[in-house]
Amino acid sequence: MGSLLLLWIAPIVWMVTTAVKPTPEIFARPPRWFPRTPTVHHAVVVVTSWPFLRWLLNSAIVAGATTCLSTLVSIPAAFGFARLRWRGRDALFLLFLSSMLIPLEVNVVPLYFLMNRLHLLNTYPAVFLPMVGMPIGIFLLRQFFLNIPGELDDAARVDGCGNVRILWHVILPLSRPALAALGIYMFTFAWNEFFWSMIALQSPRMFTLPIGLRALQGAYDIDYGILMAGSALASLPALVVFILLQRSIIRGIAMTAHR
């Protein structure tokens, strides 16, 4: 376990230390893990010479909208698949679940023409709307809802509650770990999304951080100090969100896996 942890964390440490190395130390032989004279020059260049803060804002808007809207869409859909009985429910869910096997790249061409027809290209909705209906959110919440005892629903109905009140007053208060797990997953996915964003966004002012970091690479050379500084700064928000919600995430995934 210790070796796996070291293998996982080594690239992150190398990225951070490279970000604070002077350029000559980056190419020193033999390589050094830690700089002798740390510097924040690369980070200053990224923030002042590139529209990095704008890219940061764009990523925050896209990731925030994706997280909120996907959660709002997934909650009632998962409730319908998990707690309500209706004809063809399980067959439709399996059909819906099979869409998870279709990679996003397969849908890029029709998705591009759809967004173009709706005049949404080079806008925030063009990026986050395709991610809102991802099946993973409905699947995750459905599995969690199935673990909540059905007797709670029966007791609520005896008290005169309908499906909406059962969802709001019974299911959702018990589902905070699953909602946290879904939130951090969707936030991280949207924060790191690159392929579709590169196609949907053309204006440099609309770039999200992954597209902006690609722009930091020169046509003929790469300033590794600036690239590593930008990558380290771009990783901080997602890392902070994960640290703050890690207990809820682990609990939500563990309880979801029971069923």
Coordinates of N, CA and C in Angstrom, one line a residue, residues 24-248:
P24 N 17.1 26.9 -14.9 CA 18.3 26.0 -15.0 C 18.2 24.7 -14.2
E25 N 17.5 24.8 -13.0 CA 17.4 23.6 -12.1 C 16.4 22.6 -12.7
I26 N 15.5 23.0 -13.5 CA 14.5 22.1 -14.1 C 15.3 21.1 -15.0
F27 N 16.3 21.6 -15.7 CA 17.0 20.7 -16.6 C 18.4 20.3 -16.1
A28 N 18.5 20.4 -14.8 CA 19.8 19.9 -14.1 C 20.0 18.4 -14.3
R29 N 21.2 18.0 -14.4 CA 21.5 16.6 -14.5 C 22.6 16.3 -13.4
P30 N 22.3 15.3 -12.5 CA 21.1 14.5 -12.4 C 19.9 15.3 -11.9
P31 N 18.7 14.9 -12.2 CA 17.5 15.6 -11.7 C 17.5 15.8 -10.2
R32 N 17.0 16.9 -9.8 CA 16.8 17.1 -8.3 C 15.3 17.2 -8.0
W33 N 14.9 16.5 -6.9 CA 13.5 16.5 -6.6 C 13.1 17.9 -6.0
F34 N 13.9 18.5 -5.2 CA 13.6 19.8 -4.6 C 14.5 20.9 -5.0
P35 N 14.0 22.1 -5.2 CA 14.9 23.2 -5.7 C 15.8 23.7 -4.6
R36 N 17.0 24.1 -5.0 CA 17.9 24.8 -4.1 C 17.5 26.2 -3.8
T37 N 17.0 26.9 -4.8 CA 16.5 28.3 -4.6 C 15.1 28.4 -5.2
P38 N 14.1 28.1 -4.4 CA 12.7 28.1 -4.8 C 12.3 29.5 -5.3
T39 N 11.4 29.6 -6.3 CA 11.0 30.8 -6.9 C 9.5 30.7 -7.3
V40 N 8.8 31.8 -7.2 CA 7.4 31.9 -7.6 C 7.3 32.6 -9.0
H41 N 8.4 32.8 -9.7 CA 8.4 33.5 -10.9 C 7.4 32.9 -12.0
H42 N 7.5 31.5 -12.1 CA 6.6 30.9 -13.1 C 5.1 31.1 -12.8
A43 N 4.8 31.0 -11.5 CA 3.4 31.3 -11.2 C 2.9 32.7 -11.4
V44 N 3.8 33.6 -11.2 CA 3.5 35.1 -11.4 C 3.3 35.3 -12.9
V45 N 4.2 34.6 -13.8 CA 4.1 34.8 -15.2 C 2.8 34.2 -15.7
V46 N 2.4 33.1 -15.2 CA 1.1 32.5 -15.6 C -0.1 33.4 -15.3
V47 N -0.1 34.0 -14.1 CA -1.2 34.8 -13.7 C -1.2 36.1 -14.4
T48 N -0.1 36.7 -14.6 CA 0.0 38.1 -15.2 C 0.1 38.1 -16.7
S49 N 0.7 37.2 -17.3 CA 0.9 37.2 -18.8 C -0.1 36.4 -19.6
W50 N -0.9 35.6 -18.9 CA -1.9 34.8 -19.5 C -3.3 35.1 -18.8
P51 N -4.4 34.9 -19.6 CA -5.7 35.1 -18.9 C -6.1 34.0 -18.0
F52 N -5.2 33.6 -17.1 CA -5.3 32.4 -16.2 C -6.6 32.6 -15.3
L53 N -6.7 33.8 -14.7 CA -7.9 34.0 -13.8 C -9.2 33.9 -14.6
R54 N -9.2 34.3 -15.8 CA -10.4 34.2 -16.7 C -10.7 32.7 -16.9
W55 N -9.6 31.9 -17.2 CA -9.8 30.5 -17.4 C -10.3 29.8 -16.2
L56 N -9.8 30.3 -15.0 CA -10.2 29.8 -13.7 C -11.7 30.0 -13.5
L57 N -12.1 31.2 -13.8 CA -13.6 31.6 -13.7 C -14.4 30.7 -14.6
N58 N -14.0 30.6 -15.9 CA -14.7 29.7 -16.8 C -14.9 28.3 -16.3
S59 N -13.8 27.7 -15.8 CA -13.9 26.4 -15.3 C -14.8 26.3 -14.1
A60 N -14.7 27.3 -13.2 CA -15.6 27.3 -12.0 C -17.1 27.4 -12.4
I61 N -17.4 28.2 -13.5 CA -18.8 28.3 -13.9 C -19.2 26.9 -14.5
V62 N -18.4 26.4 -15.4 CA -18.8 25.1 -16.0 C -18.9 24.0 -15.0
A63 N -17.9 23.9 -14.1 CA -18.0 22.8 -13.1 C -19.1 23.0 -12.1
G64 N -19.3 24.2 -11.7 CA -20.4 24.5 -10.8 C -21.8 24.2 -11.4
A65 N -22.0 24.7 -12.7 CA -23.3 24.4 -13.3 C -23.5 22.9 -13.6
T66 N -22.4 22.2 -14.0 CA -22.5 20.8 -14.2 C -22.9 20.1 -13.0
T67 N -22.3 20.4 -11.9 CA -22.5 19.7 -10.6 C -24.0 20.0 -10.1
C68 N -24.4 21.2 -10.1 CA -25.8 21.6 -9.7 C -26.8 21.0 -10.6
L69 N -26.7 21.2 -11.9 CA -27.8 20.7 -12.8 C -27.8 19.2 -12.8
S70 N -26.7 18.5 -12.9 CA -26.7 17.1 -12.9 C -27.3 16.5 -11.7
T71 N -27.0 17.1 -10.5 CA -27.6 16.6 -9.3 C -29.2 16.8 -9.3
L72 N -29.6 18.0 -9.8 CA -31.1 18.2 -9.9 C -31.8 17.3 -10.8
V73 N -31.1 16.9 -11.9 CA -31.7 16.0 -12.9 C -31.6 14.5 -12.3
S74 N -30.6 14.2 -11.7 CA -30.4 12.8 -11.2 C -31.3 12.4 -10.1
I75 N -31.6 13.3 -9.2 CA -32.4 13.0 -8.0 C -33.7 12.5 -8.3
P76 N -34.6 13.2 -9.1 CA -35.9 12.6 -9.4 C -35.9 11.4 -10.3
A77 N -34.9 11.3 -11.2 CA -34.8 10.2 -12.1 C -34.4 8.9 -11.3
A78 N -33.4 9.1 -10.4 CA -33.0 8.0 -9.5 C -34.2 7.5 -8.6
F79 N -34.9 8.5 -8.1 CA -36.1 8.2 -7.2 C -37.1 7.4 -8.0
G80 N -37.4 7.8 -9.2 CA -38.3 7.0 -10.0 C -37.9 5.6 -10.3
F81 N -36.6 5.4 -10.5 CA -36.1 4.1 -10.8 C -35.9 3.2 -9.6
A82 N -35.7 3.8 -8.4 CA -35.5 3.0 -7.2 C -36.7 2.8 -6.3
R83 N -37.6 3.8 -6.2 CA -38.6 3.8 -5.2 C -40.0 3.7 -5.8
L84 N -40.2 3.9 -7.1 CA -41.5 3.8 -7.6 C -41.6 2.5 -8.5
R85 N -42.8 2.0 -8.5 CA -43.1 0.8 -9.3 C -43.9 1.1 -10.6
W86 N -43.4 0.8 -11.7 CA -44.1 1.1 -13.0 C -43.6 0.1 -14.0
R87 N -44.5 -0.1 -15.0 CA -44.3 -1.1 -16.0 C -43.0 -0.8 -16.9
G88 N -42.1 -1.7 -17.0 CA -40.9 -1.5 -17.8 C -39.8 -0.8 -17.1
R89 N -39.9 -0.6 -15.8 CA -38.9 0.2 -15.1 C -37.5 -0.4 -15.2
D90 N -37.4 -1.7 -14.9 CA -36.1 -2.3 -14.9 C -35.5 -2.4 -16.3
A91 N -36.3 -2.7 -17.3 CA -35.8 -2.9 -18.7 C -35.3 -1.5 -19.2
L92 N -36.1 -0.4 -18.8 CA -35.7 0.9 -19.3 C -34.4 1.3 -18.6
F93 N -34.3 0.9 -17.3 CA -33.0 1.3 -16.6 C -31.8 0.6 -17.2
L94 N -32.0 -0.7 -17.5 CA -30.9 -1.4 -18.2 C -30.5 -0.8 -19.5
L95 N -31.5 -0.4 -20.3 CA -31.2 0.3 -21.5 C -30.5 1.6 -21.3
F96 N -31.0 2.3 -20.3 CA -30.4 3.6 -20.0 C -29.0 3.4 -19.5
L97 N -28.8 2.4 -18.7 CA -27.4 2.1 -18.1 C -26.4 1.7 -19.2
S98 N -26.9 1.0 -20.2 CA -26.0 0.6 -21.3 C -25.4 1.8 -22.1
S99 N -26.1 3.0 -22.0 CA -25.5 4.2 -22.6 C -24.2 4.6 -22.0
M100 N -23.9 4.1 -20.8 CA -22.6 4.4 -20.1 C -21.5 3.8 -20.9
L101 N -21.8 2.7 -21.7 CA -20.7 2.1 -22.5 C -20.3 2.8 -23.7
I102 N -21.1 3.9 -24.1 CA -20.9 4.6 -25.3 C -19.9 5.8 -25.0
P103 N -18.7 5.8 -25.5 CA -17.8 7.0 -25.2 C -18.3 8.3 -25.8
L104 N -17.9 9.4 -25.1 CA -18.4 10.7 -25.5 C -17.9 11.0 -27.0
E105 N -16.7 10.5 -27.3 CA -16.2 10.8 -28.7 C -17.1 10.3 -29.8
V106 N -17.9 9.3 -29.5 CA -18.8 8.8 -30.6 C -19.9 9.8 -30.9
N107 N -20.3 10.6 -29.9 CA -21.4 11.6 -30.0 C -20.9 13.0 -30.4
V108 N -19.6 13.2 -30.6 CA -19.1 14.5 -30.8 C -19.7 15.2 -32.0
V109 N -19.7 14.5 -33.2 CA -20.2 15.1 -34.4 C -21.7 15.5 -34.3
P110 N -22.6 14.6 -34.0 CA -24.0 15.1 -33.9 C -24.2 16.1 -32.8
L111 N -23.4 16.0 -31.7 CA -23.5 17.0 -30.6 C -23.0 18.4 -31.1
Y112 N -22.0 18.4 -31.9 CA -21.5 19.7 -32.5 C -22.6 20.3 -33.3
F113 N -23.2 19.5 -34.2 CA -24.2 20.1 -35.1 C -25.4 20.6 -34.3
L114 N -25.8 19.8 -33.2 CA -26.9 20.2 -32.4 C -26.6 21.6 -31.7
M115 N -25.4 21.7 -31.1 CA -25.1 23.0 -30.5 C -25.0 24.1 -31.5
N116 N -24.5 23.8 -32.6 CA -24.4 24.9 -33.7 C -25.8 25.3 -34.1
R117 N -26.7 24.4 -34.2 CA -28.1 24.7 -34.6 C -28.8 25.5 -33.5
L118 N -28.4 25.3 -32.3 CA -29.0 26.0 -31.1 C -28.2 27.3 -30.8
H119 N -27.2 27.6 -31.6 CA -26.4 28.8 -31.5 C -25.7 28.8 -30.1
L120 N -25.3 27.7 -29.6 CA -24.7 27.6 -28.3 C -23.2 27.4 -28.3
L121 N -22.6 27.2 -29.5 CA -21.1 27.0 -29.5 C -20.4 28.2 -29.0
N122 N -19.3 28.0 -28.3 CA -18.5 29.0 -27.7 C -19.2 29.7 -26.5
T123 N -20.1 28.9 -25.9 CA -20.8 29.4 -24.7 C -20.6 28.4 -23.6
Y124 N -20.9 28.8 -22.3 CA -20.9 27.9 -21.2 C -21.8 26.7 -21.4
P125 N -23.1 27.0 -21.8 CA -24.0 25.8 -21.9 C -23.6 24.8 -22.9
A126 N -22.8 25.2 -23.9 CA -22.3 24.2 -24.9 C -21.4 23.2 -24.2
V127 N -20.7 23.6 -23.1 CA -19.8 22.7 -22.5 C -20.5 21.8 -21.4
F128 N -21.3 22.5 -20.6 CA -21.9 21.7 -19.4 C -23.2 21.0 -19.7
L129 N -24.0 21.4 -20.7 CA -25.2 20.7 -20.9 C -25.0 19.2 -21.3
P130 N -24.0 18.9 -22.2 CA -23.8 17.4 -22.5 C -23.4 16.6 -21.3
M131 N -22.9 17.2 -20.3 CA -22.4 16.5 -19.1 C -23.5 16.3 -18.0
V132 N -24.6 17.2 -18.2 CA -25.7 17.2 -17.1 C -26.4 15.8 -17.1
G133 N -26.6 15.3 -18.3 CA -27.4 14.0 -18.4 C -26.6 12.8 -18.3
M134 N -25.4 12.8 -17.8 CA -24.6 11.6 -17.7 C -25.2 10.5 -16.9
P135 N -25.3 9.3 -17.3 CA -26.0 8.2 -16.6 C -25.4 7.9 -15.2
I136 N -24.1 8.2 -15.0 CA -23.4 7.9 -13.8 C -24.1 8.5 -12.5
G137 N -24.7 9.7 -12.7 CA -25.3 10.3 -11.6 C -26.6 9.6 -11.2
I138 N -27.4 9.2 -12.1 CA -28.7 8.5 -11.8 C -28.3 7.1 -11.3
F139 N -27.3 6.4 -11.8 CA -26.9 5.1 -11.4 C -26.5 5.2 -9.9
L140 N -25.6 6.1 -9.6 CA -25.1 6.2 -8.2 C -26.2 6.5 -7.2
L141 N -27.1 7.4 -7.5 CA -28.1 7.7 -6.6 C -29.2 6.6 -6.5
R142 N -29.5 6.0 -7.6 CA -30.4 4.9 -7.5 C -29.9 3.8 -6.6
Q143 N -28.6 3.4 -6.8 CA -28.1 2.4 -5.9 C -28.2 2.7 -4.4
F144 N -27.9 4.0 -4.1 CA -28.0 4.4 -2.7 C -29.5 4.4 -2.3
F145 N -30.4 4.9 -3.1 CA -31.8 4.9 -2.7 C -32.3 3.5 -2.4
L146 N -31.8 2.5 -3.1 CA -32.3 1.2 -2.9 C -31.9 0.6 -1.5
N147 N -30.9 1.2 -0.9 CA -30.4 0.7 0.4 C -31.2 1.4 1.5
I148 N -32.0 2.4 1.2 CA -32.9 3.0 2.3 C -34.1 2.1 2.5
P149 N -34.4 1.7 3.7 CA -35.5 0.8 4.0 C -36.8 1.3 3.4
G150 N -37.6 0.5 2.7 CA -38.9 0.8 2.2 C -39.9 1.1 3.2
E151 N -39.7 0.6 4.5 CA -40.7 0.9 5.5 C -40.8 2.4 5.8
L152 N -39.7 3.2 5.6 CA -39.8 4.6 5.8 C -40.8 5.2 4.8
D153 N -40.8 4.8 3.6 CA -41.8 5.3 2.6 C -43.2 5.0 3.1
D154 N -43.4 3.7 3.5 CA -44.7 3.3 4.0 C -45.2 4.1 5.2
A155 N -44.3 4.4 6.1 CA -44.7 5.2 7.3 C -45.0 6.6 6.8
A156 N -44.3 7.2 5.9 CA -44.6 8.5 5.4 C -45.9 8.6 4.7
R157 N -46.2 7.6 3.9 CA -47.5 7.6 3.2 C -48.7 7.4 4.2
V158 N -48.5 6.7 5.3 CA -49.5 6.6 6.3 C -49.8 8.0 6.9
D159 N -48.7 8.8 7.0 CA -48.9 10.2 7.5 C -49.4 11.1 6.5
G160 N -49.7 10.6 5.3 CA -50.3 11.5 4.2 C -49.3 12.1 3.3
C161 N -48.1 11.6 3.2 CA -47.0 12.2 2.3 C -47.2 11.6 0.9
G162 N -47.0 12.4 -0.1 CA -46.9 12.0 -1.4 C -45.5 11.7 -1.8
N163 N -45.3 11.4 -3.1 CA -43.9 11.0 -3.5 C -42.9 12.2 -3.4
V164 N -43.4 13.4 -3.7 CA -42.5 14.5 -3.6 C -42.1 14.8 -2.2
R165 N -43.0 14.7 -1.2 CA -42.7 14.9 0.2 C -41.8 13.8 0.7
I166 N -42.0 12.6 0.2 CA -41.2 11.5 0.7 C -39.8 11.7 0.2
L167 N -39.6 12.1 -1.1 CA -38.3 12.4 -1.6 C -37.6 13.5 -0.8
W168 N -38.3 14.6 -0.6 CA -37.7 15.7 0.1 C -37.5 15.5 1.6
H169 N -38.4 14.9 2.3 CA -38.3 14.8 3.7 C -37.7 13.5 4.2
V170 N -37.7 12.5 3.4 CA -37.2 11.2 3.9 C -36.0 10.7 3.2
I171 N -36.0 10.7 1.8 CA -34.9 10.2 1.1 C -33.7 11.1 1.1
L172 N -33.9 12.4 0.7 CA -32.7 13.3 0.6 C -32.0 13.5 1.9
P173 N -32.6 13.7 3.0 CA -31.8 13.8 4.3 C -30.9 12.7 4.6
L174 N -31.3 11.5 4.1 CA -30.5 10.3 4.4 C -29.5 10.0 3.3
S175 N -29.5 10.8 2.2 CA -28.7 10.6 1.1 C -27.5 11.6 0.9
R176 N -27.2 12.3 2.0 CA -26.2 13.4 1.9 C -24.8 12.8 1.5
P177 N -24.4 11.6 2.0 CA -23.1 11.0 1.5 C -23.1 10.8 0.0
A178 N -24.2 10.2 -0.5 CA -24.3 9.9 -1.9 C -24.3 11.2 -2.7
L179 N -25.0 12.2 -2.3 CA -25.0 13.5 -3.0 C -23.6 14.1 -3.0
A180 N -22.9 14.0 -1.9 CA -21.5 14.5 -1.8 C -20.6 13.8 -2.8
A181 N -20.8 12.5 -2.8 CA -19.9 11.7 -3.7 C -20.3 12.0 -5.2
L182 N -21.5 12.2 -5.5 CA -21.9 12.6 -6.9 C -21.4 14.0 -7.2
G183 N -21.5 14.9 -6.2 CA -21.1 16.3 -6.4 C -19.6 16.4 -6.7
I184 N -18.8 15.7 -6.0 CA -17.3 15.8 -6.2 C -16.9 15.1 -7.5
Y185 N -17.6 14.0 -7.8 CA -17.3 13.3 -9.1 C -17.6 14.2 -10.2
M186 N -18.8 14.8 -10.3 CA -19.2 15.6 -11.4 C -18.3 16.9 -11.5
F187 N -18.0 17.4 -10.3 CA -17.2 18.6 -10.3 C -15.8 18.3 -10.8
T188 N -15.2 17.2 -10.4 CA -13.9 16.9 -10.9 C -13.9 16.5 -12.4
F189 N -14.9 15.8 -12.8 CA -15.0 15.4 -14.2 C -15.2 16.7 -15.1
A190 N -16.0 17.6 -14.7 CA -16.2 18.8 -15.5 C -15.0 19.7 -15.4
W191 N -14.3 19.8 -14.2 CA -13.1 20.6 -14.1 C -12.0 20.1 -15.0
N192 N -11.9 18.8 -15.2 CA -10.8 18.2 -16.0 C -11.2 18.0 -17.5
E193 N -12.5 18.2 -17.8 CA -12.9 17.8 -19.2 C -12.2 18.6 -20.2
F194 N -11.7 17.9 -21.3 CA -10.8 18.6 -22.3 C -11.3 18.4 -23.7
F195 N -11.7 17.2 -24.0 CA -12.0 16.8 -25.5 C -13.1 17.7 -26.0
W196 N -14.3 17.6 -25.4 CA -15.4 18.3 -25.9 C -15.2 19.8 -25.8
S197 N -14.6 20.3 -24.7 CA -14.4 21.7 -24.5 C -13.5 22.3 -25.6
M198 N -12.5 21.5 -26.0 CA -11.7 22.0 -27.1 C -12.4 22.2 -28.4
I199 N -13.5 21.4 -28.6 CA -14.3 21.5 -29.8 C -15.3 22.6 -29.7
A200 N -15.9 22.7 -28.6 CA -17.0 23.6 -28.4 C -16.6 25.1 -28.2
L201 N -15.4 25.3 -27.7 CA -14.9 26.7 -27.4 C -13.8 27.1 -28.4
Q202 N -14.0 28.3 -29.0 CA -13.1 28.8 -29.9 C -12.4 30.0 -29.4
S203 N -13.0 30.8 -28.6 CA -12.5 32.1 -28.2 C -11.5 31.9 -27.0
P204 N -10.3 32.4 -27.0 CA -9.4 32.2 -25.8 C -10.0 32.7 -24.5
R205 N -10.9 33.7 -24.6 CA -11.5 34.2 -23.3 C -12.5 33.2 -22.7
M206 N -13.0 32.3 -23.5 CA -13.9 31.3 -23.1 C -13.3 30.0 -22.7
F207 N -11.9 29.9 -22.9 CA -11.3 28.6 -22.6 C -11.4 28.2 -21.1
T208 N -11.6 26.9 -20.9 CA -11.5 26.4 -19.5 C -10.0 26.1 -19.2
L209 N -9.7 25.8 -18.0 CA -8.3 25.6 -17.6 C -7.6 24.5 -18.4
P210 N -8.2 23.3 -18.7 CA -7.5 22.3 -19.5 C -7.2 22.8 -20.8
I211 N -8.0 23.6 -21.5 CA -7.7 24.1 -22.8 C -6.7 25.2 -22.7
G212 N -6.8 26.0 -21.6 CA -5.8 27.1 -21.4 C -4.4 26.5 -21.1
L213 N -4.3 25.5 -20.4 CA -3.0 24.8 -20.1 C -2.4 24.3 -21.4
R214 N -3.3 23.8 -22.3 CA -2.8 23.4 -23.6 C -2.2 24.6 -24.4
A215 N -2.8 25.8 -24.2 CA -2.3 27.0 -24.9 C -1.0 27.5 -24.3
L216 N -0.6 27.0 -23.1 CA 0.7 27.5 -22.5 C 1.8 26.8 -23.2
Q217 N 1.6 25.7 -23.9 CA 2.6 25.1 -24.7 C 2.9 25.8 -26.0
G218 N 4.1 26.2 -26.2 CA 4.5 26.9 -27.4 C 4.4 26.1 -28.6
A219 N 4.5 26.7 -29.8 CA 4.4 26.0 -31.0 C 5.7 25.2 -31.3
Y220 N 6.8 25.7 -30.8 CA 8.1 25.1 -31.1 C 8.9 24.7 -29.8
D221 N 8.5 25.2 -28.7 CA 9.2 24.8 -27.4 C 8.2 24.9 -26.3
I222 N 8.5 24.3 -25.2 CA 7.7 24.3 -24.0 C 8.4 24.8 -22.8
D223 N 7.9 25.8 -22.1 CA 8.4 26.3 -20.9 C 7.9 25.5 -19.7
Y224 N 8.6 24.5 -19.3 CA 8.1 23.5 -18.3 C 7.8 24.2 -17.0
G225 N 8.5 25.2 -16.6 CA 8.3 25.9 -15.4 C 6.9 26.5 -15.4
I226 N 6.6 27.2 -16.5 CA 5.3 27.9 -16.6 C 4.2 26.8 -16.7
L227 N 4.4 25.8 -17.5 CA 3.4 24.7 -17.6 C 3.1 24.0 -16.3
M228 N 4.1 23.7 -15.5 CA 3.9 23.0 -14.2 C 3.3 24.0 -13.2
A229 N 3.6 25.3 -13.3 CA 3.0 26.2 -12.4 C 1.5 26.3 -12.7
G230 N 1.2 26.4 -14.0 CA -0.2 26.5 -14.3 C -1.0 25.2 -13.9
S231 N -0.4 24.1 -14.1 CA -1.0 22.8 -13.8 C -1.2 22.7 -12.2
A232 N -0.2 23.2 -11.5 CA -0.4 23.1 -10.0 C -1.5 24.0 -9.5
L233 N -1.5 25.2 -10.1 CA -2.6 26.2 -9.7 C -4.0 25.7 -10.1
A234 N -4.0 25.0 -11.3 CA -5.3 24.5 -11.8 C -5.8 23.3 -10.9
S235 N -4.9 22.6 -10.3 CA -5.3 21.4 -9.5 C -5.8 21.8 -8.1
L236 N -5.4 23.0 -7.7 CA -5.8 23.3 -6.3 C -7.3 23.3 -6.0
P237 N -8.1 23.9 -6.8 CA -9.6 23.9 -6.4 C -10.2 22.5 -6.3
A238 N -9.9 21.7 -7.2 CA -10.4 20.3 -7.1 C -9.9 19.6 -5.9
L239 N -8.6 19.8 -5.6 CA -8.0 19.2 -4.5 C -8.6 19.6 -3.2
V240 N -8.9 20.9 -3.1 CA -9.5 21.5 -1.9 C -10.9 20.9 -1.7
V241 N -11.7 20.8 -2.8 CA -13.0 20.3 -2.7 C -13.0 18.8 -2.2
F242 N -12.0 18.1 -2.8 CA -11.9 16.6 -2.4 C -11.6 16.5 -0.9
I243 N -10.6 17.3 -0.4 CA -10.2 17.2 1.0 C -11.4 17.5 1.9
L244 N -12.1 18.5 1.5 CA -13.3 19.0 2.4 C -14.4 17.9 2.4
L245 N -14.5 17.2 1.4 CA -15.7 16.2 1.3 C -15.3 14.8 1.3
Q246 N -14.0 14.5 1.6 CA -13.5 13.1 1.4 C -14.3 12.1 2.2
R247 N -14.6 12.4 3.5 CA -15.3 11.5 4.3 C -16.7 11.1 3.8
S248 N -17.4 12.2 3.3 CA -18.7 11.9 2.8 C -18.6 11.1 1.5

